PDB file of C-alpha atoms and ligand atoms in Angstrom:
ATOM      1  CA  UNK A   1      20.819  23.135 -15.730  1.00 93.00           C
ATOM      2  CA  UNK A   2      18.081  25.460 -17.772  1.00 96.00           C
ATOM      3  CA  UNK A   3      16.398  27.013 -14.677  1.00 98.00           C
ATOM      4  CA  UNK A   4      17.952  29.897 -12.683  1.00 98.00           C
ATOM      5  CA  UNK A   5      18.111  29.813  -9.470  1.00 98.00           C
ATOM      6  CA  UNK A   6      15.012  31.746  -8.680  1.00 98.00           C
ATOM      7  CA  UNK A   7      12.993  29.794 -10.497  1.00 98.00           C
ATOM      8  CA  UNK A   8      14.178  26.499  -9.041  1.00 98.00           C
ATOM      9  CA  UNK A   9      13.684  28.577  -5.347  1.00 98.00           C
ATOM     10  CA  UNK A  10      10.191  29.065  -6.161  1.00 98.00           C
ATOM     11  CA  UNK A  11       9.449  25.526  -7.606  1.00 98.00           C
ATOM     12  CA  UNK A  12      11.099  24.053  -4.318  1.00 98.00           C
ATOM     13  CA  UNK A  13       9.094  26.321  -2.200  1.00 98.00           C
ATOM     14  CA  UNK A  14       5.809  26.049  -4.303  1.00 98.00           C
ATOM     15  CA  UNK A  15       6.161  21.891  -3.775  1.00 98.00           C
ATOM     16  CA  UNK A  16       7.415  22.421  -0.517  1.00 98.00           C
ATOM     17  CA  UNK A  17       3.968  23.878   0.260  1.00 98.00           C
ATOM     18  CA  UNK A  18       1.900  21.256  -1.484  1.00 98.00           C
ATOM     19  CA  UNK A  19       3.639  18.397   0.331  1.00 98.00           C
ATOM     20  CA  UNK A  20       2.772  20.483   4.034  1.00 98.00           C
ATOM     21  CA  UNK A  21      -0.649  21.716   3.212  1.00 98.00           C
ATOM     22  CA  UNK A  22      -1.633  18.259   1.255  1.00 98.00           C
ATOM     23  CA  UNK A  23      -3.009  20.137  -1.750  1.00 98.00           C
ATOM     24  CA  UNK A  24      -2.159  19.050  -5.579  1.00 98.00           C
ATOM     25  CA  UNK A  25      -1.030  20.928  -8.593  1.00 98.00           C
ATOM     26  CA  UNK A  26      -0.217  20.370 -11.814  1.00 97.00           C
ATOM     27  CA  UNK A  27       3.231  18.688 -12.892  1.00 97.00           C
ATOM     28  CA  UNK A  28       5.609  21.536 -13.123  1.00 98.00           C
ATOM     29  CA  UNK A  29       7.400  20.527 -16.233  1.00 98.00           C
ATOM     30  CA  UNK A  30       3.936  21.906 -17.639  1.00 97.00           C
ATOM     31  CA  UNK A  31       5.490  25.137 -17.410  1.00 97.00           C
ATOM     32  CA  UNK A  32       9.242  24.813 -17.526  1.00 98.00           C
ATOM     33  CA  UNK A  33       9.369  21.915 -20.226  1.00 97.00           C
ATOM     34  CA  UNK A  34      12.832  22.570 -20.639  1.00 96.00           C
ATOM     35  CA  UNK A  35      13.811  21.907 -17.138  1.00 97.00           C
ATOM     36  CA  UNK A  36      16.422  18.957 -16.905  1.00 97.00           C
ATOM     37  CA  UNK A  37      17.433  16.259 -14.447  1.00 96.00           C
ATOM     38  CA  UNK A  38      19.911  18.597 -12.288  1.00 97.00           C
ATOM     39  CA  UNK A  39      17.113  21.230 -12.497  1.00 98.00           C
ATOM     40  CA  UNK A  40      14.793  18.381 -10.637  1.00 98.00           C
ATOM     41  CA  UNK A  41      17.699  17.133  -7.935  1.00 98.00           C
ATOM     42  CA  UNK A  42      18.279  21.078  -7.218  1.00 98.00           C
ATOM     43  CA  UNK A  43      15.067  21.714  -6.371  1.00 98.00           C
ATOM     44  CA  UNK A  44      15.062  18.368  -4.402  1.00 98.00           C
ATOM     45  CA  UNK A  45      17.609  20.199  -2.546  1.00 98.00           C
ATOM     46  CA  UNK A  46      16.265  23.275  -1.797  1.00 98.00           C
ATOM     47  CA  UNK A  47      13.464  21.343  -0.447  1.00 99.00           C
ATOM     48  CA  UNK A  48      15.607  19.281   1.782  1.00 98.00           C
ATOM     49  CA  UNK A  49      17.698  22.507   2.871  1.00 98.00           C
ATOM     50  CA  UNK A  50      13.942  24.433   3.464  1.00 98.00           C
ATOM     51  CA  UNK A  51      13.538  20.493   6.062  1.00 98.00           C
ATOM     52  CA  UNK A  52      16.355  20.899   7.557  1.00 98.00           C
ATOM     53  CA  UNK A  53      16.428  24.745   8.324  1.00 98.00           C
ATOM     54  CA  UNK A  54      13.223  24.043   9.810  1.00 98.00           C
ATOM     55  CA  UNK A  55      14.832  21.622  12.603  1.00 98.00           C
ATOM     56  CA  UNK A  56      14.485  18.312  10.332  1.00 98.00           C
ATOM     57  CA  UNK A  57      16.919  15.312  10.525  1.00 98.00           C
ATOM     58  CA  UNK A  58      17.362  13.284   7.491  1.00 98.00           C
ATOM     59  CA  UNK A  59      15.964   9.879   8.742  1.00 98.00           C
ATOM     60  CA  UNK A  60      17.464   8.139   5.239  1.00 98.00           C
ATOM     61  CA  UNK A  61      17.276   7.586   1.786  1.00 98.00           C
ATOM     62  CA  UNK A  62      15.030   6.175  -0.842  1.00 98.00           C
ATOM     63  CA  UNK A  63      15.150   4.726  -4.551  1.00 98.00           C
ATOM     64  CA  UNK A  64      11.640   4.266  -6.238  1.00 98.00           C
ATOM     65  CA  UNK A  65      10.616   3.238  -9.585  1.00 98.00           C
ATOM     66  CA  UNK A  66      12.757   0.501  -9.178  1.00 98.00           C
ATOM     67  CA  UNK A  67      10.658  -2.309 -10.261  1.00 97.00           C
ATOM     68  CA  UNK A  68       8.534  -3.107 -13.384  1.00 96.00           C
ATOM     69  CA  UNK A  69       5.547  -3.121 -11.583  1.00 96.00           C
ATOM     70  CA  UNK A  70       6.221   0.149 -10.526  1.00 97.00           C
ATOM     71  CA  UNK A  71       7.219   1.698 -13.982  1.00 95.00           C
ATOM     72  CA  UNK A  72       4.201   0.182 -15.787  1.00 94.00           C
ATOM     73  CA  UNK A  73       2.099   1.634 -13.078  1.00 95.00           C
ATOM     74  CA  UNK A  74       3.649   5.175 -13.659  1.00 95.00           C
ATOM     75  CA  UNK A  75       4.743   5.119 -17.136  1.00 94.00           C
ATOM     76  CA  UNK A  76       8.119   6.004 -15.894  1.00 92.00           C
ATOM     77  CA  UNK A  77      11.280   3.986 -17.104  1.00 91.00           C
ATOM     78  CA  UNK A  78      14.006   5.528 -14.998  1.00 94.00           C
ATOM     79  CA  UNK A  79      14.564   4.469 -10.763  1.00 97.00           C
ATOM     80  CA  UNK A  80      14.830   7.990  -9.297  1.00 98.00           C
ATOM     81  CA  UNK A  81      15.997   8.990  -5.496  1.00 98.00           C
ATOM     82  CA  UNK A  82      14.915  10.705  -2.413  1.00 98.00           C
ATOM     83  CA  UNK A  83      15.550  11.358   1.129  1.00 98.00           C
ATOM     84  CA  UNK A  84      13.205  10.528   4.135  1.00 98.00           C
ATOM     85  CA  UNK A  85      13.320  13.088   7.157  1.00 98.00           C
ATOM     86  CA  UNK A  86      11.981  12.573  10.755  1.00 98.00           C
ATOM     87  CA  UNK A  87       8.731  13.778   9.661  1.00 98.00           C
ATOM     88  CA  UNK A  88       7.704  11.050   7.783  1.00 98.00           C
ATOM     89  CA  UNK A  89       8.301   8.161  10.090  1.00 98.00           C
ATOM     90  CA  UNK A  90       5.186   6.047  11.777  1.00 98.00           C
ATOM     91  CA  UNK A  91       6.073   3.544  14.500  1.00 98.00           C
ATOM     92  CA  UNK A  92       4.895   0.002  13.416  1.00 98.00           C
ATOM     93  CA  UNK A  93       1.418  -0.636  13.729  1.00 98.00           C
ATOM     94  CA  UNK A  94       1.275   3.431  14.228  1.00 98.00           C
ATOM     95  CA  UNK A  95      -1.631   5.234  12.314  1.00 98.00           C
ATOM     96  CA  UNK A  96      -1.102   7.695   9.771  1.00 98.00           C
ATOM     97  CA  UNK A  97      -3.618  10.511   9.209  1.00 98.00           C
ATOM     98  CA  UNK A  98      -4.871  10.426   5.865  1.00 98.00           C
ATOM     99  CA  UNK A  99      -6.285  14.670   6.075  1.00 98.00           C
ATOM    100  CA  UNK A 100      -2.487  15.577   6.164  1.00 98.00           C
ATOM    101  CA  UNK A 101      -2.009  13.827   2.596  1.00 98.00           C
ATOM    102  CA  UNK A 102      -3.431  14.302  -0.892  1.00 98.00           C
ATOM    103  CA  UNK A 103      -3.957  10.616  -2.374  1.00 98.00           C
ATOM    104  CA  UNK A 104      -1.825   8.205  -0.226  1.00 98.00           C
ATOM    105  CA  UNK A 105      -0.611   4.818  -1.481  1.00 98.00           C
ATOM    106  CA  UNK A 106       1.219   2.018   0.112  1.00 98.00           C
ATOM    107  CA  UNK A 107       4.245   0.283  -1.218  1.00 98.00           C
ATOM    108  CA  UNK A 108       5.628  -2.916  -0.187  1.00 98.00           C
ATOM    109  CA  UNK A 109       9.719  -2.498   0.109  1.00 98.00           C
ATOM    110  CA  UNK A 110      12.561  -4.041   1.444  1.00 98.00           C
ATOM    111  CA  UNK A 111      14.876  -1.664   3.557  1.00 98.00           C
ATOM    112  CA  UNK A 112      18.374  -2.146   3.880  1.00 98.00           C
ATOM    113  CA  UNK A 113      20.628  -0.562   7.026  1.00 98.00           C
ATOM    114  CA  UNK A 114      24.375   0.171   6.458  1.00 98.00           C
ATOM    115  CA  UNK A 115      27.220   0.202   8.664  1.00 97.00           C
ATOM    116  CA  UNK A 116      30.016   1.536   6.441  1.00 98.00           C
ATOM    117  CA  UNK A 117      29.940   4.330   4.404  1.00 98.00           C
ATOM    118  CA  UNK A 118      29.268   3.611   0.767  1.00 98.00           C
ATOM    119  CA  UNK A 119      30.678   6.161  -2.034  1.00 98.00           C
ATOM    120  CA  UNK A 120      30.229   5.855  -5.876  1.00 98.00           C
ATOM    121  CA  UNK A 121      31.067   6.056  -8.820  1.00 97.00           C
ATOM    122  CA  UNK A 122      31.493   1.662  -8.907  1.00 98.00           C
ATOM    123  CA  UNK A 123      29.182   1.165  -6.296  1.00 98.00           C
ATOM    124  CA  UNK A 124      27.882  -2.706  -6.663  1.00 98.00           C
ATOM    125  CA  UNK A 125      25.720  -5.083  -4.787  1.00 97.00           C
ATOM    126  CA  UNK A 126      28.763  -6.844  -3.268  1.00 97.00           C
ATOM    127  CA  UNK A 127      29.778  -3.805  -1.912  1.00 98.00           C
ATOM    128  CA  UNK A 128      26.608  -2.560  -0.696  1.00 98.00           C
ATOM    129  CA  UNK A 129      25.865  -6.323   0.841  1.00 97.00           C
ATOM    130  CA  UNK A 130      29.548  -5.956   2.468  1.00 97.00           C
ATOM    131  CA  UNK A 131      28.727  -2.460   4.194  1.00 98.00           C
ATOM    132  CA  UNK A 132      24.750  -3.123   5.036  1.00 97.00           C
ATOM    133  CA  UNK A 133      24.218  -4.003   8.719  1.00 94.00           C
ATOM    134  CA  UNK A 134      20.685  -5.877   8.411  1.00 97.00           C
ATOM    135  CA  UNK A 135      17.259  -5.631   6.022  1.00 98.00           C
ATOM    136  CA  UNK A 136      13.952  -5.207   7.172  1.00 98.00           C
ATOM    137  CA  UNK A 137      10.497  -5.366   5.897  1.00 98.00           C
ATOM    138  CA  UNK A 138       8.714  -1.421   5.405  1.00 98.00           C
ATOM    139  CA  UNK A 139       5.780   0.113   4.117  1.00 99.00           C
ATOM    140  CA  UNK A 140       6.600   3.086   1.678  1.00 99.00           C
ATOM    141  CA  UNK A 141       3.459   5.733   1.650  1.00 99.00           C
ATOM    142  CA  UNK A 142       3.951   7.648  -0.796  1.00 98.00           C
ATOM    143  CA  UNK A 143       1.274  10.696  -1.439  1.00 98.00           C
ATOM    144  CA  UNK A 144       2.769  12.692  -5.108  1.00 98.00           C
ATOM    145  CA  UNK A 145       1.475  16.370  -4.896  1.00 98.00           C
ATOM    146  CA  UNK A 146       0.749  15.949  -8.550  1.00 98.00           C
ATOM    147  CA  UNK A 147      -2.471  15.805  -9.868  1.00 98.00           C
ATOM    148  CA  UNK A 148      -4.325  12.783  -9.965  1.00 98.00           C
ATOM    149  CA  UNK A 149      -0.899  10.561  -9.398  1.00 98.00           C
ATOM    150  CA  UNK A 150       0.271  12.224 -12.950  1.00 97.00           C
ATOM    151  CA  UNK A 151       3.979  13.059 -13.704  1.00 97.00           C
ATOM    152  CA  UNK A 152       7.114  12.407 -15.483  1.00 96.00           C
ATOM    153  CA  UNK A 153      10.485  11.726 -14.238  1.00 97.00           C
ATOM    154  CA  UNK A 154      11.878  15.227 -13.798  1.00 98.00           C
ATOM    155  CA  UNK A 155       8.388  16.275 -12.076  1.00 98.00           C
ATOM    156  CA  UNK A 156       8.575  13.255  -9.623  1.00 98.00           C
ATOM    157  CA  UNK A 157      12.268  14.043  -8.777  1.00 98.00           C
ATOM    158  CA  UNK A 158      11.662  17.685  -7.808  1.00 98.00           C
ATOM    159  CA  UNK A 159       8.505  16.248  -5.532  1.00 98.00           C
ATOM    160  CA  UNK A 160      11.018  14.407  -3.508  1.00 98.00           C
ATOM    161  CA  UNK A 161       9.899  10.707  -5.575  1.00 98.00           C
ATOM    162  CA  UNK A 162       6.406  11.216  -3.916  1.00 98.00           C
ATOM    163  CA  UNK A 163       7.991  10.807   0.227  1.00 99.00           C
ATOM    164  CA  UNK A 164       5.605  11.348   2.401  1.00 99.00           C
ATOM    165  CA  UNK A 165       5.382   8.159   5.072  1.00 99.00           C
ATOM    166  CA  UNK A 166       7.239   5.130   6.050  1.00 99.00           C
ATOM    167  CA  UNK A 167       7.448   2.651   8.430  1.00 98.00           C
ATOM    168  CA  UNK A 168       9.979  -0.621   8.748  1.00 98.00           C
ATOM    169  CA  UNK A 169       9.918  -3.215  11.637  1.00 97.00           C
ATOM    170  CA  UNK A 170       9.228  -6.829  11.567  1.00 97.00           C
ATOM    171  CA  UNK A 171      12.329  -8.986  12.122  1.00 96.00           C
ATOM    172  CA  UNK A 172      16.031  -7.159  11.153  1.00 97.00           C
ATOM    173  CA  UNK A 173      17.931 -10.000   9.485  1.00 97.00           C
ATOM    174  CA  UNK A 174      21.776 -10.230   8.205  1.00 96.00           C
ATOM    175  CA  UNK A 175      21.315  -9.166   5.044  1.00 93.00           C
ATOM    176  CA  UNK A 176      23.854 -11.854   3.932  1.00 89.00           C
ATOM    177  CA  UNK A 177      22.444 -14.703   4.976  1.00 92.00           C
ATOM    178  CA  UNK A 178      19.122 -14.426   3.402  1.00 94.00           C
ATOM    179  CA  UNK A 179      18.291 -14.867  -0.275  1.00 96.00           C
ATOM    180  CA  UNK A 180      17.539 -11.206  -1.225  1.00 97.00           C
ATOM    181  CA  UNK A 181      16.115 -12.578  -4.664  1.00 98.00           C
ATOM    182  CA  UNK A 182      13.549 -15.483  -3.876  1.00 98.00           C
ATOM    183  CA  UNK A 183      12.342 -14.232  -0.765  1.00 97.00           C
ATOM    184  CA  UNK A 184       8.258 -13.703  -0.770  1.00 98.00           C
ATOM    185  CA  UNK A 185       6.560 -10.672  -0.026  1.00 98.00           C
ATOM    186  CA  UNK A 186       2.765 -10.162   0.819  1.00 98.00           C
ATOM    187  CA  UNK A 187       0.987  -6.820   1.402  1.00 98.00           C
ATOM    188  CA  UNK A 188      -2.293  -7.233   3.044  1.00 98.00           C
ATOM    189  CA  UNK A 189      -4.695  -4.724   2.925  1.00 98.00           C
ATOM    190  CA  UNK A 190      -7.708  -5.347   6.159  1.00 98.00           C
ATOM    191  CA  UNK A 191      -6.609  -8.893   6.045  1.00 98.00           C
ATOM    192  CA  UNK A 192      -7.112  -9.105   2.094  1.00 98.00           C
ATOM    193  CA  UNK A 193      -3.211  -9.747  -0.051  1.00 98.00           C
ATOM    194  CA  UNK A 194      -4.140  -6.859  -2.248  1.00 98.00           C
ATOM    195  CA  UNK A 195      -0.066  -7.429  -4.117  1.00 98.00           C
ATOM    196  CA  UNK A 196       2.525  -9.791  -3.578  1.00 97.00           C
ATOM    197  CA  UNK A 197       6.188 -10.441  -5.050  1.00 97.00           C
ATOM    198  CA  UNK A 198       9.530 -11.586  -4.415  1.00 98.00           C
ATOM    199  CA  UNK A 199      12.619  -9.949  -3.706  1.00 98.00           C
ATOM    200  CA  UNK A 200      14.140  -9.821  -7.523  1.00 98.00           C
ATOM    201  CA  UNK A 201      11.361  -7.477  -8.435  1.00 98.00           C
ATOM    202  CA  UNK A 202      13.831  -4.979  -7.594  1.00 98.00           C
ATOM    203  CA  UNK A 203      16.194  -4.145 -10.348  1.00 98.00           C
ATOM    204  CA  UNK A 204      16.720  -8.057  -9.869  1.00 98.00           C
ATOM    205  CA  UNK A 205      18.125  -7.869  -6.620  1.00 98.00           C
ATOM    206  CA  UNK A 206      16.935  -4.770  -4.220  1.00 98.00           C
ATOM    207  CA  UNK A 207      20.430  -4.063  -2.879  1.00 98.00           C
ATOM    208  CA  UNK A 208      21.206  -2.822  -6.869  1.00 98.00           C
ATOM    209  CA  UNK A 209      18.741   0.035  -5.876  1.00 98.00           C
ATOM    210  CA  UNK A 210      21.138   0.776  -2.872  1.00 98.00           C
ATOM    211  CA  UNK A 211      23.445   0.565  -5.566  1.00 98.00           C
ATOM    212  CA  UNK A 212      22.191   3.110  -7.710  1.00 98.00           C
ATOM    213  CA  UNK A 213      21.214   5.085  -5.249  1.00 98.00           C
ATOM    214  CA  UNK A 214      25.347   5.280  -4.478  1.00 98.00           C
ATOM    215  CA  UNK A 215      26.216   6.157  -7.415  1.00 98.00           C
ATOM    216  CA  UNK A 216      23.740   8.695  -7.704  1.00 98.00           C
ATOM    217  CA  UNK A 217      25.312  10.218  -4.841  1.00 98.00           C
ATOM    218  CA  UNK A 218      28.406   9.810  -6.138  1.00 98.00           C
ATOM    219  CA  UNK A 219      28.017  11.732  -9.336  1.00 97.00           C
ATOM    220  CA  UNK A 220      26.709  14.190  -7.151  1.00 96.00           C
ATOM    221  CA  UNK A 221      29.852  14.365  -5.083  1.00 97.00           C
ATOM    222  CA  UNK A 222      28.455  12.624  -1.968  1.00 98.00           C
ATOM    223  CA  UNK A 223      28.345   9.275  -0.365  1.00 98.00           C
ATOM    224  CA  UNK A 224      25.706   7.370   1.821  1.00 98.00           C
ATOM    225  CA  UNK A 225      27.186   7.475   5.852  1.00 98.00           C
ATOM    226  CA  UNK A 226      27.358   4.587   7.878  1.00 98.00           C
ATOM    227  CA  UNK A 227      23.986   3.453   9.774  1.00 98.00           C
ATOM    228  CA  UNK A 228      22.211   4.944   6.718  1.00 98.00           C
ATOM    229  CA  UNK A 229      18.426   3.158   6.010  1.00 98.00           C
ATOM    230  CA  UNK A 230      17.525   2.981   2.240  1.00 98.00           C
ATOM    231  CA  UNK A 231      13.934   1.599   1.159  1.00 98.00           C
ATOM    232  CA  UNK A 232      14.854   0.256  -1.861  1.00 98.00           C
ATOM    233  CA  UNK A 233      11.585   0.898  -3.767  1.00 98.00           C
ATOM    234  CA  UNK A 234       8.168  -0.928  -4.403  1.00 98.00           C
ATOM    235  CA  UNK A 235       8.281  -4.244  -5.388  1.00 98.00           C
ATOM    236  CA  UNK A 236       4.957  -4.275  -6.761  1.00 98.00           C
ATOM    237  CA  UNK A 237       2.645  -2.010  -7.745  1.00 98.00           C
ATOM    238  CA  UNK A 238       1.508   0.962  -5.393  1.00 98.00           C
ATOM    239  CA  UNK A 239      -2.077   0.212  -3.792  1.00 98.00           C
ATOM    240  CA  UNK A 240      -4.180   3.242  -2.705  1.00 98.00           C
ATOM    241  CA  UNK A 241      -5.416   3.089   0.538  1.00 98.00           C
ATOM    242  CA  UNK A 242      -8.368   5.058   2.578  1.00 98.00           C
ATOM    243  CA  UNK A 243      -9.352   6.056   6.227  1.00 98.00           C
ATOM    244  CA  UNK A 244      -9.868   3.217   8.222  1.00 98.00           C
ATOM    245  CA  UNK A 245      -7.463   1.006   6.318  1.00 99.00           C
ATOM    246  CA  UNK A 246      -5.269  -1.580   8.504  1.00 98.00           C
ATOM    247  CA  UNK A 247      -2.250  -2.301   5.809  1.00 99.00           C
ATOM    248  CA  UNK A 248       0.807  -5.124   6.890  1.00 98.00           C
ATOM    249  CA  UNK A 249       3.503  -6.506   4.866  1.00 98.00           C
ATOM    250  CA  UNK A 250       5.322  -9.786   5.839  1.00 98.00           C
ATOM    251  CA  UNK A 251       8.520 -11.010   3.971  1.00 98.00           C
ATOM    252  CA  UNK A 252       9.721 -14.427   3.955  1.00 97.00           C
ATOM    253  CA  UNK A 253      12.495 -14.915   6.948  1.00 96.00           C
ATOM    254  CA  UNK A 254      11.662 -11.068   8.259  1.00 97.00           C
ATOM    255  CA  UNK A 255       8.699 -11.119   9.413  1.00 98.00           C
ATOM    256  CA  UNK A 256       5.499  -8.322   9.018  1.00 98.00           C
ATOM    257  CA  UNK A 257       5.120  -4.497   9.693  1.00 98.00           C
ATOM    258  CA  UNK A 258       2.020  -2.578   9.476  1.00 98.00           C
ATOM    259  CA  UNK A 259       0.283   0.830   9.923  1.00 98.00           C
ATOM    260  CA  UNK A 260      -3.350   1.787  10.187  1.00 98.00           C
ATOM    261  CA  UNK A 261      -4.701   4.623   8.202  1.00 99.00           C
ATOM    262  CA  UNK A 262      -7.434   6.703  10.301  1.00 98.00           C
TER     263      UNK A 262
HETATM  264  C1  LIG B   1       7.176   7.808  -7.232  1.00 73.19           C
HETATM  265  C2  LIG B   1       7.860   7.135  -6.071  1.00 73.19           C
HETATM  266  C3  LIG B   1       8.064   5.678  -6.327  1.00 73.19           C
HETATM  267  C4  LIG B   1       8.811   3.460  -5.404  1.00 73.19           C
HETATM  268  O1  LIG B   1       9.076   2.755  -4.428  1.00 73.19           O
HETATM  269  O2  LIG B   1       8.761   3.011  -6.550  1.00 73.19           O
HETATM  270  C5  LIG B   1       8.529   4.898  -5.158  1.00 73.19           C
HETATM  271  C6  LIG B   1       5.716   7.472  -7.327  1.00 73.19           C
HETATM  272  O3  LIG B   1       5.373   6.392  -7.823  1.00 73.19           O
HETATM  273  O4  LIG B   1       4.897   8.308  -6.934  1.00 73.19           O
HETATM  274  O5  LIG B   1       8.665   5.332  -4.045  1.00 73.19           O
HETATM  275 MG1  LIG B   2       8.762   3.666  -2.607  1.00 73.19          MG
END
């Protein structure tokens, strides 16, 4: 850690405020270029605390820039992690109000749902498919309260990886008894595939991201509880989107989800 703890209250609070009043600023390693990874998950924290002081639940957990696609698009070579609170859930085929975001983009994940608790360090993808309940097909919106989509990996951790929106429906399947790697994914934007992939996009197989995202936890002395959802990240690009939008994804074997943006 480099930043005291004043500093990282005021960075928390400062982002906290961006992310509620949709309004951008400038990456804040701009002024604390010193600032290291624990500096970024703290003031993750204190944002989270601020949520749930507020009355928030945490509604689950999220790993992002964990495909190529992803990294390329963000010049960011690192997966990074997140939580999702009650806030930023839409039902499927719900709309999502673009005024109360900054520069929204969709993301085509897979989602995973566990039944076991999980705990790292040695977290692996045969133990996270042996604890995961089902996967389903979700939309990630993510919405970065940096400037113009700009950051590096310590700015995007403080912001929370960019959380803003998600939604996950379609067709819950065993997640052992499909093939995680080949499957297909399509993300249609007003009936148009605007990005498509497969499964492996993710780290090779997305339940490594649930991996990682374990033993993440782990080295920070927690675990992921049972009936936890993790959205594994974007297996393709991120696609912005606009009022009026109508955006679906459909995976092989699970079916589609969408949302409407008005
Ligand atoms: C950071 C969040 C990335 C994903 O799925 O890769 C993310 C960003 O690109 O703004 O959620
Ligand atoms: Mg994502």
């Amino acid at each position: 850690m480099t930043l005291d703890p004043k500093t990282l209250d005021q960075l928390a609070e400062h982002l906290h405020a961006c992310q509620r009043e949709a309004r951008d600023t400038l990456k804040i390693t701009d002024q604390h270029p010193d600032m290291d990874w624990d500096d970024a998950y703290a003031i993750q924290d204190r944002i989270l605390a601020a949520k749930l002081k507020g009355g928030a639940r945490v509604a689950g957990y999220k790993a992002g820039l964990t495909s190529h696609a992803k990294m390329r698009q963000m010049g960011v070579t690192d997966p990074v992690f997140g939580f999702l609170v009650d806030e930023f859930t839409v039902a499927d085929g719900g709309e999502v109000r673009v005024s109360e975001l900054i520069h929204p983009k969709v993301e085509p994940e897979i989602c995973f749902v566990t039944r076991a608790e999980l705990k790292g360090p040695g977290c692996h993808i045969g133990a996270v498919l042996a604890a995961c309940d089902v996967v389903l097909p979700g939309i990630e919106v993510i919405d970065s309260r940096y400037r113009d989509f700009k950051f590096d990996v310590k700015s995007v951790i403080a912001d929370n990886t960019s959380a803003a929106r998600f939604v996950v429906g379609g067709r819950a399947v065993d997640a052992r008894r499909v093939d995680l790697t080949t499957c297909g994914l399509v993300l249609e934007k007003n009936g148009v595939p605007v990005a498509l992939g497969a499964g492996a996009a993710v780290l090779g197989h997305p339940a490594a991201a649930v991996a990682m995202l374990v033993n993440h936890l782990g080295r920070r002395g927690q675990s992921l509880p049972a009936g936890s959802l993790v959205l594994s990240g974007g297996a393709t690009e991120a696609v912005s989107v606009q009022p009026g939008d109508h955006v679906s994804l459909r995976v092989q074997g699970m079916g589609s989800v969408s949302l409407r943006f008005v």
